[in-house]
């Protein structure tokens, strides 16, 4: 009988990798639904297109590597990568953004390192960072929540915006984002950073319409939806609690210290927890079993480092949200973290 060695991720259960990937997608549904409700049909369209593109790319790469395509397609890892990238980009980004991102995620960040279980970095976050640096305009063109939009965008409008750049009436994305008043609306994280750097106080920034006095219309509920999905993941033992708790604790501690040292100049811990990609990052991105730390203590340290880096990048970095950069930077530290946190071998003398 041949001895079969499976690649990571290794889970302490009888569940296979495809089962875990499908459960992860199921737990991400509340967040996907919330994003669609608050930001329009673009997210659903991007997701469907991304899954098709990811499956085709995965199959093509396996053929180039002279391996059976179904061997890779059956584990659903390409679908999860496509899912994470699709929900991380603005809903009405042009179609080629997804294609370029998935090429970097699947071809370079995944298969160039040997395929699933061999990648050093989270493939979806590699793609996101490459896109953000290369195409900053397209990657920061978030539309206002549906409640604040002066122009209704139907499903067909969203489809045309993604694949042609114009809606059914011939309006561009910039015109739709500007609305009838001609003023584009920044995301809450971007508005806070810009407002504080221009001399506004935090209460003045939070008085803008997209905040509704707190973490932002839509963004707060999207984060709560991903929190619900993340807790379900832990309940179903799709992932463990160490990395999410470490990341959220690191973010809370760092933002609390910042608020105590610089009162009125930085956002509150609650704002950071419920803005941007915090909960998506904590439960669905940082917990990638391949690129994250593998020890219990290491996972807590790994998560805490991500949380602190997210706060630093959000407060003083050049980008509004720092989840992707924080995850990739901490991925680099995983070998060192695992080396110093690995449990002592049974029977080893001190």
mmCIF file of C-alpha atoms in Angstrom:
data_model
loop_
_atom_site.group_PDB
_atom_site.id
_atom_site.type_symbol
_atom_site.label_atom_id
_atom_site.label_comp_id
_atom_site.label_asym_id
_atom_site.label_seq_id
_atom_site.Cartn_x
_atom_site.Cartn_y
_atom_site.Cartn_z
ATOM 1 C CA UNK A 1 0.000 0.000 0.000
ATOM 2 C CA UNK A 2 1.409 3.387 -0.988
ATOM 3 C CA UNK A 3 1.909 5.928 1.799
ATOM 4 C CA UNK A 4 0.133 9.149 0.802
ATOM 5 C CA UNK A 5 1.367 12.476 2.209
ATOM 6 C CA UNK A 6 -1.162 15.267 1.813
ATOM 7 C CA UNK A 7 -0.181 18.916 1.598
ATOM 8 C CA UNK A 8 -1.374 21.474 4.118
ATOM 9 C CA UNK A 9 -3.752 22.767 5.348
ATOM 10 C CA UNK A 10 -3.887 20.015 7.959
ATOM 11 C CA UNK A 11 -6.963 20.069 10.192
ATOM 12 C CA UNK A 12 -7.507 18.073 13.373
ATOM 13 C CA UNK A 13 -10.724 16.529 12.066
ATOM 14 C CA UNK A 14 -11.967 14.023 9.549
ATOM 15 C CA UNK A 15 -12.977 16.822 7.188
ATOM 16 C CA UNK A 16 -11.224 17.090 3.867
ATOM 17 C CA UNK A 17 -9.831 20.318 2.416
ATOM 18 C CA UNK A 18 -12.772 20.670 -0.035
ATOM 19 C CA UNK A 19 -15.230 20.377 2.868
ATOM 20 C CA UNK A 20 -13.406 23.035 4.869
ATOM 21 C CA UNK A 21 -13.300 25.372 1.874
ATOM 22 C CA UNK A 22 -17.024 24.967 1.246
ATOM 23 C CA UNK A 23 -17.811 25.614 4.912
ATOM 24 C CA UNK A 24 -15.667 28.749 4.798
ATOM 25 C CA UNK A 25 -17.636 30.036 1.799
ATOM 26 C CA UNK A 26 -20.896 29.210 3.606
ATOM 27 C CA UNK A 27 -19.793 31.190 6.667
ATOM 28 C CA UNK A 28 -18.859 34.155 4.448
ATOM 29 C CA UNK A 29 -22.419 34.379 3.082
ATOM 30 C CA UNK A 30 -23.709 36.802 5.785
ATOM 31 C CA UNK A 31 -20.969 39.275 4.882
ATOM 32 C CA UNK A 32 -21.613 38.865 1.164
ATOM 33 C CA UNK A 33 -25.334 39.492 1.658
ATOM 34 C CA UNK A 34 -24.641 42.586 3.784
ATOM 35 C CA UNK A 35 -22.233 43.983 1.183
ATOM 36 C CA UNK A 36 -24.811 43.464 -1.556
ATOM 37 C CA UNK A 37 -27.588 45.097 0.465
ATOM 38 C CA UNK A 38 -25.549 48.167 1.357
ATOM 39 C CA UNK A 39 -23.326 48.597 -1.724
ATOM 40 C CA UNK A 40 -25.321 47.156 -4.596
ATOM 41 C CA UNK A 41 -25.255 44.271 -7.052
ATOM 42 C CA UNK A 42 -21.650 44.820 -8.091
ATOM 43 C CA UNK A 43 -20.269 42.497 -5.411
ATOM 44 C CA UNK A 44 -22.373 39.533 -6.582
ATOM 45 C CA UNK A 45 -21.383 40.122 -10.224
ATOM 46 C CA UNK A 46 -17.702 40.445 -9.317
ATOM 47 C CA UNK A 47 -17.901 37.231 -7.295
ATOM 48 C CA UNK A 48 -19.517 35.196 -10.076
ATOM 49 C CA UNK A 49 -17.034 36.473 -12.658
ATOM 50 C CA UNK A 50 -14.087 35.920 -10.290
ATOM 51 C CA UNK A 51 -15.036 32.290 -9.615
ATOM 52 C CA UNK A 52 -15.279 31.519 -13.331
ATOM 53 C CA UNK A 53 -11.973 33.253 -14.048
ATOM 54 C CA UNK A 54 -10.239 31.553 -11.115
ATOM 55 C CA UNK A 55 -11.392 28.069 -12.137
ATOM 56 C CA UNK A 56 -10.216 28.623 -15.727
ATOM 57 C CA UNK A 57 -6.842 29.960 -14.563
ATOM 58 C CA UNK A 58 -6.375 27.118 -12.096
ATOM 59 C CA UNK A 59 -7.142 24.535 -14.762
ATOM 60 C CA UNK A 60 -4.855 26.200 -17.296
ATOM 61 C CA UNK A 61 -1.940 26.360 -14.856
ATOM 62 C CA UNK A 62 -2.364 22.692 -13.957
ATOM 63 C CA UNK A 63 -2.263 21.778 -17.649
ATOM 64 C CA UNK A 64 0.925 23.820 -18.095
ATOM 65 C CA UNK A 65 2.400 21.983 -15.109
ATOM 66 C CA UNK A 66 1.339 18.712 -16.787
ATOM 67 C CA UNK A 67 -0.888 17.712 -13.930
ATOM 68 C CA UNK A 68 -4.573 16.707 -13.908
ATOM 69 C CA UNK A 69 -6.654 19.925 -13.633
ATOM 70 C CA UNK A 70 -9.317 18.270 -11.476
ATOM 71 C CA UNK A 71 -6.702 17.510 -8.829
ATOM 72 C CA UNK A 72 -6.527 21.226 -8.047
ATOM 73 C CA UNK A 73 -10.109 22.183 -8.858
ATOM 74 C CA UNK A 74 -11.582 19.651 -6.438
ATOM 75 C CA UNK A 75 -10.097 21.358 -3.365
ATOM 76 C CA UNK A 76 -12.033 24.626 -4.022
ATOM 77 C CA UNK A 77 -9.052 26.734 -2.928
ATOM 78 C CA UNK A 78 -9.248 28.750 -6.162
ATOM 79 C CA UNK A 79 -12.903 29.511 -5.439
ATOM 80 C CA UNK A 80 -12.054 30.785 -1.951
ATOM 81 C CA UNK A 81 -9.249 32.962 -3.339
ATOM 82 C CA UNK A 82 -11.643 34.396 -5.909
ATOM 83 C CA UNK A 83 -14.262 34.986 -3.202
ATOM 84 C CA UNK A 84 -11.873 36.899 -0.926
ATOM 85 C CA UNK A 85 -10.580 39.073 -3.757
ATOM 86 C CA UNK A 86 -14.062 39.804 -5.120
ATOM 87 C CA UNK A 87 -15.404 41.074 -1.789
ATOM 88 C CA UNK A 88 -12.243 43.105 -1.115
ATOM 89 C CA UNK A 89 -12.357 45.277 -4.241
ATOM 90 C CA UNK A 90 -14.847 48.090 -4.985
ATOM 91 C CA UNK A 91 -18.110 46.637 -6.360
ATOM 92 C CA UNK A 92 -17.975 48.452 -9.700
ATOM 93 C CA UNK A 93 -14.292 47.924 -10.488
ATOM 94 C CA UNK A 94 -13.668 47.137 -14.186
ATOM 95 C CA UNK A 95 -13.606 43.441 -15.080
ATOM 96 C CA UNK A 96 -9.899 43.402 -15.913
ATOM 97 C CA UNK A 97 -9.060 44.246 -12.290
ATOM 98 C CA UNK A 98 -10.309 40.809 -11.227
ATOM 99 C CA UNK A 99 -8.477 39.068 -14.073
ATOM 100 C CA UNK A 100 -5.126 40.716 -13.326
ATOM 101 C CA UNK A 101 -5.562 40.107 -9.603
ATOM 102 C CA UNK A 102 -6.338 36.425 -10.051
ATOM 103 C CA UNK A 103 -3.350 35.957 -12.357
ATOM 104 C CA UNK A 104 -1.097 37.210 -9.572
ATOM 105 C CA UNK A 105 -2.966 35.250 -6.905
ATOM 106 C CA UNK A 106 -3.183 31.869 -8.614
ATOM 107 C CA UNK A 107 -0.274 31.813 -11.064
ATOM 108 C CA UNK A 108 2.374 33.670 -9.062
ATOM 109 C CA UNK A 109 1.460 33.645 -5.349
ATOM 110 C CA UNK A 110 0.155 30.065 -5.403
ATOM 111 C CA UNK A 111 1.472 27.863 -8.206
ATOM 112 C CA UNK A 112 4.853 29.516 -8.592
ATOM 113 C CA UNK A 113 5.552 28.264 -5.063
ATOM 114 C CA UNK A 114 4.264 24.767 -5.808
ATOM 115 C CA UNK A 115 0.494 24.987 -5.382
ATOM 116 C CA UNK A 116 -1.762 24.675 -2.363
ATOM 117 C CA UNK A 117 0.117 24.147 0.863
ATOM 118 C CA UNK A 118 3.370 25.622 -0.468
ATOM 119 C CA UNK A 119 2.594 29.348 -0.742
ATOM 120 C CA UNK A 120 4.360 31.666 1.689
ATOM 121 C CA UNK A 121 1.824 34.493 1.373
ATOM 122 C CA UNK A 122 -1.945 34.718 1.276
ATOM 123 C CA UNK A 123 -2.683 34.645 -2.493
ATOM 124 C CA UNK A 124 -5.741 36.913 -2.341
ATOM 125 C CA UNK A 125 -3.845 39.556 -0.369
ATOM 126 C CA UNK A 126 -0.881 39.414 -2.757
ATOM 127 C CA UNK A 127 -3.321 40.147 -5.566
ATOM 128 C CA UNK A 128 -5.017 42.931 -3.619
ATOM 129 C CA UNK A 129 -1.761 44.722 -2.799
ATOM 130 C CA UNK A 130 -0.502 44.435 -6.390
ATOM 131 C CA UNK A 131 -3.782 45.897 -7.656
ATOM 132 C CA UNK A 132 -3.846 48.664 -5.058
ATOM 133 C CA UNK A 133 -0.318 49.789 -5.876
ATOM 134 C CA UNK A 134 -0.728 49.440 -9.641
ATOM 135 C CA UNK A 135 -4.264 50.799 -10.053
ATOM 136 C CA UNK A 136 -4.967 53.080 -7.056
ATOM 137 C CA UNK A 137 -7.805 54.969 -8.767
ATOM 138 C CA UNK A 138 -9.826 51.864 -9.639
ATOM 139 C CA UNK A 139 -9.082 50.205 -6.289
ATOM 140 C CA UNK A 140 -10.246 53.188 -4.218
ATOM 141 C CA UNK A 141 -13.391 53.988 -6.225
ATOM 142 C CA UNK A 142 -15.849 52.744 -3.622
ATOM 143 C CA UNK A 143 -19.391 53.919 -4.188
ATOM 144 C CA UNK A 144 -21.485 55.381 -1.395
ATOM 145 C CA UNK A 145 -23.880 53.094 0.464
ATOM 146 C CA UNK A 146 -27.184 52.568 -1.346
ATOM 147 C CA UNK A 147 -28.993 54.730 1.226
ATOM 148 C CA UNK A 148 -26.846 57.739 0.279
ATOM 149 C CA UNK A 149 -26.762 57.252 -3.494
ATOM 150 C CA UNK A 150 -28.639 59.855 -5.491
ATOM 151 C CA UNK A 151 -28.702 57.574 -8.548
ATOM 152 C CA UNK A 152 -30.217 54.089 -8.432
ATOM 153 C CA UNK A 153 -28.002 51.361 -9.881
ATOM 154 C CA UNK A 154 -29.893 48.276 -11.039
ATOM 155 C CA UNK A 155 -28.425 44.824 -11.662
ATOM 156 C CA UNK A 156 -28.080 45.530 -15.391
ATOM 157 C CA UNK A 157 -26.526 48.943 -14.612
ATOM 158 C CA UNK A 158 -23.982 47.262 -12.338
ATOM 159 C CA UNK A 159 -23.193 44.644 -14.989
ATOM 160 C CA UNK A 160 -22.612 47.305 -17.636
ATOM 161 C CA UNK A 161 -20.493 49.440 -15.298
ATOM 162 C CA UNK A 162 -18.181 46.499 -14.652
ATOM 163 C CA UNK A 163 -17.852 45.284 -18.239
ATOM 164 C CA UNK A 164 -18.238 48.514 -20.253
ATOM 165 C CA UNK A 165 -17.558 51.366 -17.805
ATOM 166 C CA UNK A 166 -21.004 52.948 -18.278
ATOM 167 C CA UNK A 167 -24.515 52.232 -17.033
ATOM 168 C CA UNK A 168 -27.646 51.881 -19.180
ATOM 169 C CA UNK A 169 -27.981 55.671 -19.384
ATOM 170 C CA UNK A 170 -24.392 56.182 -20.476
ATOM 171 C CA UNK A 171 -23.167 57.505 -17.120
ATOM 172 C CA UNK A 172 -19.654 56.634 -15.971
ATOM 173 C CA UNK A 173 -18.727 55.339 -12.531
ATOM 174 C CA UNK A 174 -17.300 58.736 -11.609
ATOM 175 C CA UNK A 175 -20.595 60.413 -12.443
ATOM 176 C CA UNK A 176 -22.540 57.877 -10.408
ATOM 177 C CA UNK A 177 -20.175 58.213 -7.437
ATOM 178 C CA UNK A 178 -20.425 62.008 -7.633
ATOM 179 C CA UNK A 179 -24.204 62.058 -7.937
ATOM 180 C CA UNK A 180 -26.119 65.194 -8.640
ATOM 181 C CA UNK A 181 -24.082 67.322 -6.224
ATOM 182 C CA UNK A 182 -20.765 66.584 -7.970
ATOM 183 C CA UNK A 183 -18.991 65.511 -4.768
ATOM 184 C CA UNK A 184 -17.485 62.041 -4.514
ATOM 185 C CA UNK A 185 -17.847 60.296 -1.170
ATOM 186 C CA UNK A 186 -14.787 58.706 0.438
ATOM 187 C CA UNK A 187 -14.914 55.575 2.578
ATOM 188 C CA UNK A 188 -15.079 56.164 6.362
ATOM 189 C CA UNK A 189 -11.437 55.176 6.925
ATOM 190 C CA UNK A 190 -10.264 57.462 4.126
ATOM 191 C CA UNK A 191 -12.463 60.319 5.346
ATOM 192 C CA UNK A 192 -11.126 60.031 8.907
ATOM 193 C CA UNK A 193 -7.486 59.986 7.802
ATOM 194 C CA UNK A 194 -7.933 62.874 5.366
ATOM 195 C CA UNK A 195 -10.059 64.927 7.750
ATOM 196 C CA UNK A 196 -7.674 64.607 10.694
ATOM 197 C CA UNK A 197 -4.660 65.436 8.518
ATOM 198 C CA UNK A 198 -6.379 68.587 7.259
ATOM 199 C CA UNK A 199 -7.011 69.881 10.778
ATOM 200 C CA UNK A 200 -10.572 68.740 11.440
ATOM 201 C CA UNK A 201 -11.468 67.297 14.811
ATOM 202 C CA UNK A 202 -12.767 63.753 15.087
ATOM 203 C CA UNK A 203 -16.351 64.872 15.951
ATOM 204 C CA UNK A 204 -16.325 67.115 12.876
ATOM 205 C CA UNK A 205 -15.229 64.225 10.673
ATOM 206 C CA UNK A 206 -17.818 61.871 12.154
ATOM 207 C CA UNK A 207 -20.564 64.423 11.484
ATOM 208 C CA UNK A 208 -20.263 63.747 7.730
ATOM 209 C CA UNK A 209 -23.257 61.905 6.227
ATOM 210 C CA UNK A 210 -21.512 58.598 5.502
ATOM 211 C CA UNK A 211 -20.709 58.062 9.185
ATOM 212 C CA UNK A 212 -24.138 58.464 10.758
ATOM 213 C CA UNK A 213 -22.262 59.451 13.936
ATOM 214 C CA UNK A 214 -20.310 56.205 14.236
ATOM 215 C CA UNK A 215 -18.399 53.715 12.062
ATOM 216 C CA UNK A 216 -20.125 54.420 8.774
ATOM 217 C CA UNK A 217 -23.398 53.515 7.115
ATOM 218 C CA UNK A 218 -23.116 50.040 5.666
ATOM 219 C CA UNK A 219 -19.562 49.344 6.808
ATOM 220 C CA UNK A 220 -20.600 48.716 10.404
ATOM 221 C CA UNK A 221 -23.239 46.161 9.395
ATOM 222 C CA UNK A 222 -20.918 44.470 6.912
ATOM 223 C CA UNK A 223 -18.352 43.999 9.670
ATOM 224 C CA UNK A 224 -20.977 42.665 12.054
ATOM 225 C CA UNK A 225 -22.105 40.217 9.354
ATOM 226 C CA UNK A 226 -18.548 38.951 8.886
ATOM 227 C CA UNK A 227 -18.219 38.715 12.666
ATOM 228 C CA UNK A 228 -21.318 36.500 12.724
ATOM 229 C CA UNK A 229 -19.857 34.331 9.959
ATOM 230 C CA UNK A 230 -16.523 34.182 11.746
ATOM 231 C CA UNK A 231 -18.091 33.012 14.996
ATOM 232 C CA UNK A 232 -19.925 30.349 13.012
ATOM 233 C CA UNK A 233 -16.567 29.240 11.567
ATOM 234 C CA UNK A 234 -15.189 28.804 15.070
ATOM 235 C CA UNK A 235 -18.344 26.999 16.183
ATOM 236 C CA UNK A 236 -18.072 24.580 13.240
ATOM 237 C CA UNK A 237 -14.318 24.230 13.869
ATOM 238 C CA UNK A 238 -13.444 25.446 10.410
ATOM 239 C CA UNK A 239 -10.789 27.572 12.104
ATOM 240 C CA UNK A 240 -9.603 28.213 15.648
ATOM 241 C CA UNK A 241 -10.103 31.336 17.736
ATOM 242 C CA UNK A 242 -6.482 32.252 18.355
ATOM 243 C CA UNK A 243 -5.718 34.371 15.283
ATOM 244 C CA UNK A 244 -9.007 36.371 15.254
ATOM 245 C CA UNK A 245 -8.778 37.046 18.992
ATOM 246 C CA UNK A 246 -5.115 37.985 18.667
ATOM 247 C CA UNK A 247 -5.767 40.352 15.762
ATOM 248 C CA UNK A 248 -8.801 42.064 17.291
ATOM 249 C CA UNK A 249 -7.051 42.340 20.679
ATOM 250 C CA UNK A 250 -3.958 43.854 19.073
ATOM 251 C CA UNK A 251 -6.103 46.372 17.197
ATOM 252 C CA UNK A 252 -8.078 47.284 20.331
ATOM 253 C CA UNK A 253 -4.980 47.696 22.504
ATOM 254 C CA UNK A 254 -3.148 49.793 19.913
ATOM 255 C CA UNK A 255 -6.146 52.040 19.203
ATOM 256 C CA UNK A 256 -6.886 52.446 22.923
ATOM 257 C CA UNK A 257 -3.314 53.535 23.604
ATOM 258 C CA UNK A 258 -3.500 55.912 20.650
ATOM 259 C CA UNK A 259 -6.727 57.413 21.934
ATOM 260 C CA UNK A 260 -5.258 57.882 25.442
ATOM 261 C CA UNK A 261 -2.038 59.455 24.140
ATOM 262 C CA UNK A 262 -3.676 61.573 21.415
ATOM 263 C CA UNK A 263 -7.293 62.176 22.495
ATOM 264 C CA UNK A 264 -9.451 63.617 19.753
ATOM 265 C CA UNK A 265 -6.781 63.001 17.105
ATOM 266 C CA UNK A 266 -7.320 59.307 16.384
ATOM 267 C CA UNK A 267 -10.375 57.107 15.932
ATOM 268 C CA UNK A 268 -11.785 54.979 18.736
ATOM 269 C CA UNK A 269 -11.303 51.201 19.075
ATOM 270 C CA UNK A 270 -14.980 50.628 18.212
ATOM 271 C CA UNK A 271 -14.555 52.580 14.977
ATOM 272 C CA UNK A 272 -11.545 50.495 13.967
ATOM 273 C CA UNK A 273 -13.306 47.235 14.781
ATOM 274 C CA UNK A 274 -16.357 48.052 12.661
ATOM 275 C CA UNK A 275 -14.727 49.811 9.701
ATOM 276 C CA UNK A 276 -12.986 48.638 6.577
ATOM 277 C CA UNK A 277 -12.016 44.979 6.302
ATOM 278 C CA UNK A 278 -11.431 44.352 10.010
ATOM 279 C CA UNK A 279 -13.734 41.376 10.554
ATOM 280 C CA UNK A 280 -13.183 39.976 7.065
ATOM 281 C CA UNK A 281 -9.459 40.109 7.738
ATOM 282 C CA UNK A 282 -9.634 38.670 11.245
ATOM 283 C CA UNK A 283 -11.747 35.615 10.439
ATOM 284 C CA UNK A 284 -11.376 34.903 6.718
ATOM 285 C CA UNK A 285 -7.980 36.267 5.623
ATOM 286 C CA UNK A 286 -5.529 36.110 8.522
ATOM 287 C CA UNK A 287 -6.662 32.561 9.377
ATOM 288 C CA UNK A 288 -5.321 31.104 6.122
ATOM 289 C CA UNK A 289 -3.928 27.783 7.435
ATOM 290 C CA UNK A 290 -1.058 27.700 4.931
ATOM 291 C CA UNK A 291 0.515 31.130 5.396
ATOM 292 C CA UNK A 292 -0.321 31.660 9.094
ATOM 293 C CA UNK A 293 1.563 30.477 12.154
ATOM 294 C CA UNK A 294 1.084 26.828 13.109
ATOM 295 C CA UNK A 295 1.552 26.881 16.903
ATOM 296 C CA UNK A 296 -0.998 27.998 19.492
ATOM 297 C CA UNK A 297 1.177 30.755 20.977
ATOM 298 C CA UNK A 298 2.371 31.630 17.507
ATOM 299 C CA UNK A 299 -1.175 32.176 16.256
ATOM 300 C CA UNK A 300 -1.894 34.608 19.087
ATOM 301 C CA UNK A 301 1.329 36.521 18.357
ATOM 302 C CA UNK A 302 0.667 36.361 14.615
ATOM 303 C CA UNK A 303 -2.827 37.806 15.056
ATOM 304 C CA UNK A 304 -1.687 40.485 17.506
ATOM 305 C CA UNK A 305 1.030 41.652 15.120
ATOM 306 C CA UNK A 306 -1.515 41.990 12.330
ATOM 307 C CA UNK A 307 -3.840 44.020 14.575
ATOM 308 C CA UNK A 308 -1.086 46.433 15.609
ATOM 309 C CA UNK A 309 0.139 46.827 12.027
ATOM 310 C CA UNK A 310 -3.407 47.509 10.813
ATOM 311 C CA UNK A 311 -3.692 50.357 13.310
ATOM 312 C CA UNK A 312 -0.284 51.797 12.399
ATOM 313 C CA UNK A 313 -0.993 51.706 8.661
ATOM 314 C CA UNK A 314 -4.483 53.152 9.091
ATOM 315 C CA UNK A 315 -3.219 55.977 11.280
ATOM 316 C CA UNK A 316 0.050 56.942 9.604
ATOM 317 C CA UNK A 317 0.397 54.913 6.401
ATOM 318 C CA UNK A 318 -0.381 55.958 2.866
ATOM 319 C CA UNK A 319 -3.467 53.748 2.481
ATOM 320 C CA UNK A 320 -6.817 54.008 4.322
ATOM 321 C CA UNK A 321 -7.063 50.309 5.261
ATOM 322 C CA UNK A 322 -4.029 48.239 6.161
ATOM 323 C CA UNK A 323 -5.340 44.681 6.488
ATOM 324 C CA UNK A 324 -3.727 43.304 3.317
ATOM 325 C CA UNK A 325 -0.343 44.914 3.995
ATOM 326 C CA UNK A 326 -0.420 43.819 7.641
ATOM 327 C CA UNK A 327 -1.187 40.210 6.712
ATOM 328 C CA UNK A 328 1.603 40.014 4.124
ATOM 329 C CA UNK A 329 4.163 41.644 6.415
ATOM 330 C CA UNK A 330 3.285 39.210 9.192
ATOM 331 C CA UNK A 331 3.392 36.259 6.770
ATOM 332 C CA UNK A 332 7.102 37.080 6.426
ATOM 333 C CA UNK A 333 7.533 36.625 10.179
ATOM 334 C CA UNK A 334 5.847 33.218 10.399
ATOM 335 C CA UNK A 335 9.053 31.102 10.270
ATOM 336 C CA UNK A 336 10.557 33.175 13.099
ATOM 337 C CA UNK A 337 7.338 33.074 15.133
ATOM 338 C CA UNK A 338 7.025 29.305 14.731
ATOM 339 C CA UNK A 339 10.688 28.767 15.616
ATOM 340 C CA UNK A 340 10.373 30.489 18.989
ATOM 341 C CA UNK A 341 6.888 29.242 19.875
ATOM 342 C CA UNK A 342 7.103 25.572 18.906
ATOM 343 C CA UNK A 343 6.255 23.298 21.846
ATOM 344 C CA UNK A 344 9.049 21.410 23.543
ATOM 345 C CA UNK A 345 9.427 17.851 22.307
ATOM 346 C CA UNK A 346 8.098 15.251 24.742
ATOM 347 C CA UNK A 347 10.952 13.841 26.781
ATOM 348 C CA UNK A 348 13.299 16.695 25.921
ATOM 349 C CA UNK A 349 15.590 17.632 28.805
ATOM 350 C CA UNK A 350 15.776 21.275 29.846
#
